mmCIF file of C-alpha atoms and ligand atoms in Angstrom:
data_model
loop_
_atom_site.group_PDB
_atom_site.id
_atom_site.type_symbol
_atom_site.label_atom_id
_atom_site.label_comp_id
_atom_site.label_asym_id
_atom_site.label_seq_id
_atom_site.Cartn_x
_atom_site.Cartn_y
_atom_site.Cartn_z
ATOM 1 C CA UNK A 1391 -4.287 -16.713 8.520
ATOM 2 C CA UNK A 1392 -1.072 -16.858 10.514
ATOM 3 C CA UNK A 1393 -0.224 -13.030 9.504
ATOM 4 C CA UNK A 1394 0.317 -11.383 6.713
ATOM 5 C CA UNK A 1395 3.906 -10.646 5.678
ATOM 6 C CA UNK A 1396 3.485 -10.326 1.443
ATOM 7 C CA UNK A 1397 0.844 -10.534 -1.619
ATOM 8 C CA UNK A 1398 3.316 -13.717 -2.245
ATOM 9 C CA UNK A 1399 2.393 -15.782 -0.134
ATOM 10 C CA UNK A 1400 -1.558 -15.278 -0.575
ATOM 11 C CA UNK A 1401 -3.701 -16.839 -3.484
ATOM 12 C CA UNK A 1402 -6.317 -15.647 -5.476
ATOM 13 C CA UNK A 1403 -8.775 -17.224 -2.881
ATOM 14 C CA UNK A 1404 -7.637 -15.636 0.053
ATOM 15 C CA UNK A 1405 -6.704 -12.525 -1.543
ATOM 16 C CA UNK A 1406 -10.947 -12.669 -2.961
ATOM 17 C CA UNK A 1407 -11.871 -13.420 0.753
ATOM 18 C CA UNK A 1408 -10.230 -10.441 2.007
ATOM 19 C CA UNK A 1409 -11.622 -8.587 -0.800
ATOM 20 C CA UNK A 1410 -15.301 -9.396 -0.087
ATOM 21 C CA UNK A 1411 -15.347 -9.193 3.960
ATOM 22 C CA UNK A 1412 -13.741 -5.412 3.293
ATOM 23 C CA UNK A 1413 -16.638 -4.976 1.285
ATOM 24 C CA UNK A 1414 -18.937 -5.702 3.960
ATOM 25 C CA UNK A 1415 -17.525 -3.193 6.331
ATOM 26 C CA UNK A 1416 -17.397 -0.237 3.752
ATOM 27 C CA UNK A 1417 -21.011 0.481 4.566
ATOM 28 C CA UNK A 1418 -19.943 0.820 8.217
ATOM 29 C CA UNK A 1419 -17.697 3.991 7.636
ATOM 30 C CA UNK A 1420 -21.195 6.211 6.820
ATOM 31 C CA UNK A 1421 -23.055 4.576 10.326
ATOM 32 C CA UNK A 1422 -23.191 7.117 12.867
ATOM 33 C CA UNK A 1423 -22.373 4.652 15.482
ATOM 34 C CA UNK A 1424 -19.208 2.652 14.140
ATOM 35 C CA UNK A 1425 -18.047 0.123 16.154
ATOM 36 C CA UNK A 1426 -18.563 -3.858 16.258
ATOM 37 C CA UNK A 1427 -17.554 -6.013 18.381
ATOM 38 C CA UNK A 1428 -15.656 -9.179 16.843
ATOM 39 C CA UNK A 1429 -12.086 -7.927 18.596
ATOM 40 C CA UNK A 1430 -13.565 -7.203 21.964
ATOM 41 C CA UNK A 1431 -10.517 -7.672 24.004
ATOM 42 C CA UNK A 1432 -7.675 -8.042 21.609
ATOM 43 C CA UNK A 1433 -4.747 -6.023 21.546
ATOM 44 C CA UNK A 1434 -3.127 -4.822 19.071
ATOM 45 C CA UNK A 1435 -0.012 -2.944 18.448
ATOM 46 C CA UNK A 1436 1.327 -0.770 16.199
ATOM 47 C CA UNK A 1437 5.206 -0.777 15.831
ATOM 48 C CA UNK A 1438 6.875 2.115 13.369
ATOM 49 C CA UNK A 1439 10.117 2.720 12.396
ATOM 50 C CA UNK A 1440 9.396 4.973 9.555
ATOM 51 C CA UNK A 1441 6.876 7.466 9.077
ATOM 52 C CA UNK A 1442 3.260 7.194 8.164
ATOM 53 C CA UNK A 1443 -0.063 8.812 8.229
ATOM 54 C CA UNK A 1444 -2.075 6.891 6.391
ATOM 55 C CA UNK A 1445 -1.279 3.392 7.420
ATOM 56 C CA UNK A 1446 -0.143 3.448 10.948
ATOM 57 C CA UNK A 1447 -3.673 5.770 11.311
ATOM 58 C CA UNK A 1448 -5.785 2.993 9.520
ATOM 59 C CA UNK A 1449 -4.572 0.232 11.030
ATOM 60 C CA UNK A 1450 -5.549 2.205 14.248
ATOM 61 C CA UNK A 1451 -9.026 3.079 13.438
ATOM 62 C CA UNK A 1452 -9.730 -0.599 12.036
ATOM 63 C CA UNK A 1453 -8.494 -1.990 15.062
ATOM 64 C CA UNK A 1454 -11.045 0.036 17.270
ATOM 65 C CA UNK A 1455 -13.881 -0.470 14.741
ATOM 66 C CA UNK A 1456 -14.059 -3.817 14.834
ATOM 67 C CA UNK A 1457 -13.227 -3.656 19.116
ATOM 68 C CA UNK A 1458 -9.915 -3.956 19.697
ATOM 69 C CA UNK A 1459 -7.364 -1.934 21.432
ATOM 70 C CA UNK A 1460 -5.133 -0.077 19.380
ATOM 71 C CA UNK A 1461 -1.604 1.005 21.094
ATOM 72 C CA UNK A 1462 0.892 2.958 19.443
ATOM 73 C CA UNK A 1463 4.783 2.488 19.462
ATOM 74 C CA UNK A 1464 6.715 4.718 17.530
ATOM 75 C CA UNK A 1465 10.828 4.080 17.139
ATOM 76 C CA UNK A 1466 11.615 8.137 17.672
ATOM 77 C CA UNK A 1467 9.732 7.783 20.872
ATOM 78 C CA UNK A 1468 10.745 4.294 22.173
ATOM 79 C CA UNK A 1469 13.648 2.727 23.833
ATOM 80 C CA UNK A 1470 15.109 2.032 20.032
ATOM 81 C CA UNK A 1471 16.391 5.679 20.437
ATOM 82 C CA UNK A 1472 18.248 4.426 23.778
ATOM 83 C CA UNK A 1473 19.695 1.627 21.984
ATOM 84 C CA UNK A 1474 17.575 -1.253 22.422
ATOM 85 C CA UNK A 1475 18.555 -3.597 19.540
ATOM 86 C CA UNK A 1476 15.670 -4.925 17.487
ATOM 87 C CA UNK A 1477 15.516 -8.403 19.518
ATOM 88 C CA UNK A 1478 15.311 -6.720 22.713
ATOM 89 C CA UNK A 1479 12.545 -4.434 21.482
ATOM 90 C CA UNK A 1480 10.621 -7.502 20.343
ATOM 91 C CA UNK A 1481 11.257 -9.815 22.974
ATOM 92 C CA UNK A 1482 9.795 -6.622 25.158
ATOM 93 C CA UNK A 1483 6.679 -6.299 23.287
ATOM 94 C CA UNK A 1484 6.020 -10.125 23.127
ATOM 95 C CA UNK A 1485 5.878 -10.207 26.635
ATOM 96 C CA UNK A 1486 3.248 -7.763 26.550
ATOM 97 C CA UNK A 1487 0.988 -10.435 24.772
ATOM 98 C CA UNK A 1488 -0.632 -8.379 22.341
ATOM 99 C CA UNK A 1489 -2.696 -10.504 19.534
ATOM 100 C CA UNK A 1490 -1.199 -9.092 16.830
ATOM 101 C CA UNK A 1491 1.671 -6.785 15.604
ATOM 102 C CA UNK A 1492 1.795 -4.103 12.696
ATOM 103 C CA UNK A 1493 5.047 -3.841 11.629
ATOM 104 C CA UNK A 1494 6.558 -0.657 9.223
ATOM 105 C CA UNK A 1495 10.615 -0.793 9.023
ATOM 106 C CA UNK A 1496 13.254 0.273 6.273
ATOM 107 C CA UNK A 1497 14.991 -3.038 6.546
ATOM 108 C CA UNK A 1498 13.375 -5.422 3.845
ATOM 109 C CA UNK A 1499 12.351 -9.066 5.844
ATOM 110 C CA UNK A 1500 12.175 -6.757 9.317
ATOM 111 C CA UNK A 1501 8.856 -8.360 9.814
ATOM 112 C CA UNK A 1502 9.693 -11.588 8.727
ATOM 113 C CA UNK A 1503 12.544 -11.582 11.337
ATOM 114 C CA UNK A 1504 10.292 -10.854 13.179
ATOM 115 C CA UNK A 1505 7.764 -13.558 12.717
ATOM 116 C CA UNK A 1506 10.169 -15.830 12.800
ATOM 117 C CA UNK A 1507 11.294 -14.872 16.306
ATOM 118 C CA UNK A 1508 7.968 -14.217 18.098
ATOM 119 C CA UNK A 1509 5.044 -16.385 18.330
ATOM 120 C CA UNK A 1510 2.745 -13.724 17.648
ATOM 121 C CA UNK A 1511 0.835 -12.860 14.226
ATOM 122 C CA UNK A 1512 3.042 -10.315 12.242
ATOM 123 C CA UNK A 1513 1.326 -7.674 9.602
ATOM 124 C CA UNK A 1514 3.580 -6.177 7.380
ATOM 125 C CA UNK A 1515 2.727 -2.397 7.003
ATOM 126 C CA UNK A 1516 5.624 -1.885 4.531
ATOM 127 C CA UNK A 1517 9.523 -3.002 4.908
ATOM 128 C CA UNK A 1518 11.787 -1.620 2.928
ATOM 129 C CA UNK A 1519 11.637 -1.437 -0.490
ATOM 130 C CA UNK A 1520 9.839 -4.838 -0.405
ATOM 131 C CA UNK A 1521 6.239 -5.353 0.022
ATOM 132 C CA UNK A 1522 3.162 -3.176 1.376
ATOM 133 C CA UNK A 1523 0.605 -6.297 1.128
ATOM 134 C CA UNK A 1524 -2.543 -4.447 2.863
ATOM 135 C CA UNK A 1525 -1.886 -1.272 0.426
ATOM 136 C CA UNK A 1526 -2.214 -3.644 -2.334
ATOM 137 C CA UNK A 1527 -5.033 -4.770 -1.038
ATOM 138 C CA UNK A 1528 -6.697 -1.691 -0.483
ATOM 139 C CA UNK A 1529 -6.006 -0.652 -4.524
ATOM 140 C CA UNK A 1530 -7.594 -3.743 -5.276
ATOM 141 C CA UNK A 1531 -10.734 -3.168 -3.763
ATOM 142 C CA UNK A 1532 -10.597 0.840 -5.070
ATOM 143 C CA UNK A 1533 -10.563 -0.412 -8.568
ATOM 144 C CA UNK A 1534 -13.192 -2.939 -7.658
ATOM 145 C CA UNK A 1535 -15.139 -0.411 -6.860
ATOM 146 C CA UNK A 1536 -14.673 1.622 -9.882
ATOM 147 C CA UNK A 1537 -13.641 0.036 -12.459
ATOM 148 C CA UNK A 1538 -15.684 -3.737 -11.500
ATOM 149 C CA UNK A 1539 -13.142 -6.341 -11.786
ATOM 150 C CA UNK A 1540 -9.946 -7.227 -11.631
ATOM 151 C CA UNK A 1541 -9.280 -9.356 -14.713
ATOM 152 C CA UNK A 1542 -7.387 -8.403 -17.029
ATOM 153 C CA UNK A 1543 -6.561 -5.308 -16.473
ATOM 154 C CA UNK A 1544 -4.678 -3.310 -18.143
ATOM 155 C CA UNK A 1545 -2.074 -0.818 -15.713
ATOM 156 C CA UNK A 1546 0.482 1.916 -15.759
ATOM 157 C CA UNK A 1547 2.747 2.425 -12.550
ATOM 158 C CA UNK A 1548 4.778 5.437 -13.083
ATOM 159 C CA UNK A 1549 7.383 6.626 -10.998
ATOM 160 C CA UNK A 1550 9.802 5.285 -8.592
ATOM 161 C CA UNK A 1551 9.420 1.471 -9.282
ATOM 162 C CA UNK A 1552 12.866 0.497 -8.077
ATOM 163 C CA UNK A 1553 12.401 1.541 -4.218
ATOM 164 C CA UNK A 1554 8.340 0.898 -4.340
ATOM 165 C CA UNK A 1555 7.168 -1.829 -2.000
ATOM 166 C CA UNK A 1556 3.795 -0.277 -3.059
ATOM 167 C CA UNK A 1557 4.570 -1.237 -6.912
ATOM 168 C CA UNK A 1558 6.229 -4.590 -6.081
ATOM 169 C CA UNK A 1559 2.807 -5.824 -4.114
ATOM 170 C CA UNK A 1560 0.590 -4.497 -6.667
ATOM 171 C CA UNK A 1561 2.231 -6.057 -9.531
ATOM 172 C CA UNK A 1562 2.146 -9.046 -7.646
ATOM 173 C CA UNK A 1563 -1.336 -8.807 -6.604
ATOM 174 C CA UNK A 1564 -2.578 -8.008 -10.377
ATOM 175 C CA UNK A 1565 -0.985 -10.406 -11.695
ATOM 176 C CA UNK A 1566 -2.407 -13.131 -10.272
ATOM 177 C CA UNK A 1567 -5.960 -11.934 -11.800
ATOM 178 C CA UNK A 1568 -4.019 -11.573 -15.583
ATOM 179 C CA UNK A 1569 -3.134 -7.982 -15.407
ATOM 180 C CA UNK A 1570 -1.444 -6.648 -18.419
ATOM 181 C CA UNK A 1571 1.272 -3.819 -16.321
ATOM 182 C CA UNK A 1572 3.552 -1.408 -17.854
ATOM 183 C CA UNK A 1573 6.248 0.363 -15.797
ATOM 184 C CA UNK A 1574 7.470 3.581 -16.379
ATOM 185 C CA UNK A 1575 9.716 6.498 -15.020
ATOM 186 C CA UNK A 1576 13.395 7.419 -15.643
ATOM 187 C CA UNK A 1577 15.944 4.380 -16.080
ATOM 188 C CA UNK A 1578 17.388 4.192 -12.825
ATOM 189 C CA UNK A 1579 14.678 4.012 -10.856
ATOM 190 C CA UNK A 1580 12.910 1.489 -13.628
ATOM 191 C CA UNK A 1581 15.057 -0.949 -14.309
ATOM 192 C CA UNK A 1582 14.687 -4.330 -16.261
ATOM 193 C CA UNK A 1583 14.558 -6.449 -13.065
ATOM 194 C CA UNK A 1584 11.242 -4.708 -12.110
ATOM 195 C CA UNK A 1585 10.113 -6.582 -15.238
ATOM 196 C CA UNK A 1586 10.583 -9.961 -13.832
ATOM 197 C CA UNK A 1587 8.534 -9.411 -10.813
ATOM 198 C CA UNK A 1588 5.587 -11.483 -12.494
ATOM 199 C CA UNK A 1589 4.363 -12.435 -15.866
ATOM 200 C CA UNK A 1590 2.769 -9.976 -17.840
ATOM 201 C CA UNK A 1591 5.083 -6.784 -16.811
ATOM 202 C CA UNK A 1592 6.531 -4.764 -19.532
ATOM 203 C CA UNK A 1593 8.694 -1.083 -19.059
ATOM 204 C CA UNK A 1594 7.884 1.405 -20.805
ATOM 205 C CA UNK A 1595 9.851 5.177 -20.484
ATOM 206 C CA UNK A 1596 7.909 7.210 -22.425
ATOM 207 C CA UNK A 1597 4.833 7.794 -19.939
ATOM 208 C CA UNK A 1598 2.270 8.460 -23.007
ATOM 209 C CA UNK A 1599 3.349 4.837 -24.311
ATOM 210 C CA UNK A 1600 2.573 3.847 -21.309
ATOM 211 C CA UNK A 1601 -0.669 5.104 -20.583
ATOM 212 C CA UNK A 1602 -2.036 4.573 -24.028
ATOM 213 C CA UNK A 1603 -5.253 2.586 -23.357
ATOM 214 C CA UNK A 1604 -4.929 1.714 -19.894
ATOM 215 C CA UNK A 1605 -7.665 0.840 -16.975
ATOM 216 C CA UNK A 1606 -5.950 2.166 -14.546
ATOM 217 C CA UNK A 1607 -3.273 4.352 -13.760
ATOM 218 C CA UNK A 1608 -1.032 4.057 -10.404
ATOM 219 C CA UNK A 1609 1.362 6.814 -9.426
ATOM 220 C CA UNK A 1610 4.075 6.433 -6.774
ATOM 221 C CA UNK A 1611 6.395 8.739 -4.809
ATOM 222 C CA UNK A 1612 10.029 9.663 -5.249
ATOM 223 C CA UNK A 1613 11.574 7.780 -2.306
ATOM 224 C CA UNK A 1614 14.231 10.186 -1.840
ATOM 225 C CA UNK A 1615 15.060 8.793 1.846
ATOM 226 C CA UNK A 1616 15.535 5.610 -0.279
ATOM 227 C CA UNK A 1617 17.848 7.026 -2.934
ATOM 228 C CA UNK A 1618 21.972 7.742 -1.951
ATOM 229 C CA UNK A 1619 22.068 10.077 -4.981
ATOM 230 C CA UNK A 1620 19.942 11.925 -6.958
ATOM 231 C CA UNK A 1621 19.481 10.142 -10.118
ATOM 232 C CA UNK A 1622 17.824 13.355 -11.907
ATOM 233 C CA UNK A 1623 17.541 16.746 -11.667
ATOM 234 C CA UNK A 1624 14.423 17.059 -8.894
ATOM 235 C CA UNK A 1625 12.825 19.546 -12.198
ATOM 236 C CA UNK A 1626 13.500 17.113 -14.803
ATOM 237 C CA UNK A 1627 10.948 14.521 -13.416
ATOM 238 C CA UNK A 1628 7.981 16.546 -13.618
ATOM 239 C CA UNK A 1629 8.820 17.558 -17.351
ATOM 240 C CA UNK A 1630 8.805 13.805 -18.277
ATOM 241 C CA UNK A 1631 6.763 11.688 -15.563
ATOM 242 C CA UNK A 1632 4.658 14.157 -14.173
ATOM 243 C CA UNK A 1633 1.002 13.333 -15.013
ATOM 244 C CA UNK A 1634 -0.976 15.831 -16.142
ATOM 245 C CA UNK A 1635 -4.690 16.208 -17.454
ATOM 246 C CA UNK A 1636 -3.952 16.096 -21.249
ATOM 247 C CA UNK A 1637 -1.875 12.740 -20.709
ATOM 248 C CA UNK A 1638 -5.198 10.871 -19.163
ATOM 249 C CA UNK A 1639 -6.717 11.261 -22.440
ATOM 250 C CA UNK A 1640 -4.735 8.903 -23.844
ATOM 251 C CA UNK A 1641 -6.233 6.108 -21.179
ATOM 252 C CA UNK A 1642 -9.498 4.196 -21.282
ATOM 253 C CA UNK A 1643 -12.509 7.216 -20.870
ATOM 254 C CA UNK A 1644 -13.361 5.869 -17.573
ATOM 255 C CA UNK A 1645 -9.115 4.915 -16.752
ATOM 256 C CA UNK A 1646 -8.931 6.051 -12.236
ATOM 257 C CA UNK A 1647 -5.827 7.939 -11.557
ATOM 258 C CA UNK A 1648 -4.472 6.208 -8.221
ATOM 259 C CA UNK A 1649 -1.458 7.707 -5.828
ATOM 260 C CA UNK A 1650 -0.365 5.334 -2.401
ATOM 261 C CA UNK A 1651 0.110 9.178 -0.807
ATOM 262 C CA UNK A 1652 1.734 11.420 0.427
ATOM 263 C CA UNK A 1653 1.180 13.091 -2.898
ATOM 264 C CA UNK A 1654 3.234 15.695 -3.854
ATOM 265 C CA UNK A 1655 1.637 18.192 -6.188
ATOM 266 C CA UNK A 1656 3.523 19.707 -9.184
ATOM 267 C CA UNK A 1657 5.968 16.595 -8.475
ATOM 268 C CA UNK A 1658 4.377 13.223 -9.535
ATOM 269 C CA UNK A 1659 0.974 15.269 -10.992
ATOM 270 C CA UNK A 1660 -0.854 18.080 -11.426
ATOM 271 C CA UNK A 1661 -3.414 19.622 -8.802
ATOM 272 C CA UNK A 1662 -6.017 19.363 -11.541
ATOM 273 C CA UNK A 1663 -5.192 15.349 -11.715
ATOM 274 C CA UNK A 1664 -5.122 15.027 -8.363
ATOM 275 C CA UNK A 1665 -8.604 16.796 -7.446
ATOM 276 C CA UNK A 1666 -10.097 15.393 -10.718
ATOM 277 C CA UNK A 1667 -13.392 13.034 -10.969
ATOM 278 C CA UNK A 1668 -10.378 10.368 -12.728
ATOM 279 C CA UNK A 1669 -8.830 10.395 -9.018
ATOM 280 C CA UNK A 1670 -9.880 7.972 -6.757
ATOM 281 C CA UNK A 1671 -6.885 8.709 -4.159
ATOM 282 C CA UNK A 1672 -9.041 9.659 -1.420
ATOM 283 C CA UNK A 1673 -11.246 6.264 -1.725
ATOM 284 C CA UNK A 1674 -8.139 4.542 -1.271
ATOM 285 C CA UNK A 1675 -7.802 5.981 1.730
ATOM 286 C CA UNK A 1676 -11.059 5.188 2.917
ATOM 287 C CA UNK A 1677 -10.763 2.330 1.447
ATOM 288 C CA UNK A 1678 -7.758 1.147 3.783
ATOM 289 C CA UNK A 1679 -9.860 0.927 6.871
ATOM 290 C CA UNK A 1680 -12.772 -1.334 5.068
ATOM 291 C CA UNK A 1681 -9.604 -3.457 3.977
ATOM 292 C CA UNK A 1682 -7.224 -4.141 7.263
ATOM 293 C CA UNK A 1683 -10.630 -4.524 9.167
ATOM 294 C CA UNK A 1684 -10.952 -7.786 6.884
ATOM 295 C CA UNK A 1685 -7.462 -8.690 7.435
ATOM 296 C CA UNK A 1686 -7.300 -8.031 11.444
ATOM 297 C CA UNK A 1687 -10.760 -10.057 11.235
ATOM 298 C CA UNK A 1688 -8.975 -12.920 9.673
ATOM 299 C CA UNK A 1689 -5.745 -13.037 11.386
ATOM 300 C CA UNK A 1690 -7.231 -12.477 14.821
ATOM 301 C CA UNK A 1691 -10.850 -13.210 15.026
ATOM 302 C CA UNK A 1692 -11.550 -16.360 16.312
HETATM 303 C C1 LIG B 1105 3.710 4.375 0.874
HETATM 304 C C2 LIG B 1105 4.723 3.678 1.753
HETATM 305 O O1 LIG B 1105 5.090 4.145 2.811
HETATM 306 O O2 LIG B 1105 5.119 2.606 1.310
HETATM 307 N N1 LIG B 1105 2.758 5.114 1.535
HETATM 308 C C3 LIG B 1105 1.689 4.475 2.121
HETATM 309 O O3 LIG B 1105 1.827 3.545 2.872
HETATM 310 N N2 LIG B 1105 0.454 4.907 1.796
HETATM 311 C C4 LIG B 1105 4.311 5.043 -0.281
HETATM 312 C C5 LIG B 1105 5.237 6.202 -0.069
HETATM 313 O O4 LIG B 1105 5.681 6.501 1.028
HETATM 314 O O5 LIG B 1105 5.558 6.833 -1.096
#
């Protein structure tokens, strides 16, 4: 694999490849000694222009796990906040000849510039409001896990479609194994276009409509450093797309509440939700390092 910029541009094969290698390392997380040694002397880094726990973390710890060295490069602590333009930065780092290069930025097709300007394999760990392939990936395997397959599954993603590159990946992913997916969360940030994404993608704004009988249930963020203006009154949201215990009732018995994190109690759901047997939030995070292991494998292994 030459990198991995989007869920587009991966089929069901590839995507079922990754799937099944991640699988193979889960067992590894529980080993008291944890590291192989298939990226023995490969390099790579980690460049962030936005914040993140989770993924910059994961990334990180897969990295090591399977070898490799990990190094950090975060924008607020770089020469970006001397002025080095974003060509400068990357011509920099290229000559640094690390294998590969993890890539967060707000700037949607930031790491596609960038692929297309370095000869060195690019991972996308979120641009913009875009895609966040390897988070997809990692919900895939979650409800794997759980729930057993991913045919046909039926899905609610409720909250802040419009500025999601969480929601846009999934849908994208799921869709590709027949997903049935309704969106849902105030109009502005749910609009029609979201719909067109993929086959098989409905809206829905009522958020018991559209849980009613799903597998799964995906919530997502307010991405208020995406938003100019407040579309709603920050209260507002809770009353009508907050999840909360008696809504999951209305799911499949055995439905998984999953959240990309940072959660934010009392905002997107309840503490009871969140800590509930339905959640599978923290397995997701888990989950990640099983997942970009596979993909670091792939795209640098020999
Ligand atoms: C998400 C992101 O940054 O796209 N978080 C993550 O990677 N786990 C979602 C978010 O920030 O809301």
């Amino acid at each position: 694999m030459p990198g991995l910029l989007g869920i587009a541009d991966l089929d069901r094969t590839e995507i079922e490849a990754i799937l099944a290698r991640a699988k193979d390392f889960q067992p590894l997380q529980n080993q008291s000694f944890k590291r192989l040694d298939v990226l023995r002397g490969k390099l790579m880094v980690n460049l962030f222009f936005e914040a993140s726990t989770r993924t910059r973390i994961s990334f990180e710890i897969a990295a090591k796990r399977l070898g490799a060295d990990a190094v950090q490069i975060s924008a607020a602590g770089s020469s970006v906040s001397k002025g080095e333009s974003l060509v400068d930065t990357l011509n920099t780092l290229g000559a640094m000849r690390p294998d590969a290069i993890v890539m967060r930025h707000a700037a949607s097709g930031a790491p596609h510039f960038l692929a297309r300007h370095l000869p060195i394999p690019i991972i996308n760990a979120g641009d913009g409001t875009h895609e966040h392939p390897t988070q997809a990936l990692l919900d895939a395997r979650t409800i794997l896990d759980r729930v057993g397959t991913l045919e046909g599954l039926r899905v609610a993603i409720i909250g802040d479609i419009a500025h999601s590159r969480v929601a846009r990946s999934n849908i994208l992913l799921l869709s590709k194994f027949g997903a049935e997916i309704v969106l849902c969360g105030p109009a502005p940030l749910c609009p029609p276009t979201m719909a067109k994404i993929a086959g098989g993608v409905s809206i829905a704004h009522d958020i018991r409509e559209a849980i009613r009988d799903v597998d799964v249930i995906m919530m997502l963020r307010v991405q208020l450093e995406r938003q100019n203006e407040r579309p709603f009154p920050a209260g507002e949201y809770f009353r009508f797309y907050g999840l909360r215990l008696d809504h999951i009732a209305l799911a499949k018995p055995d439905v998984i509440v999953m959240h990309p994190g940072p959660i934010n109690r009392g905002r997107e759901l309840t503490s009871e939700v969140a800590d509930s047997q339905r959640s599978v939030i923290l397995n997701q995070v888990e989950n990640g390092i099983a997942v970009r292991m596979a993909v670091l494998e792939r795209i640098i292994g020999e």
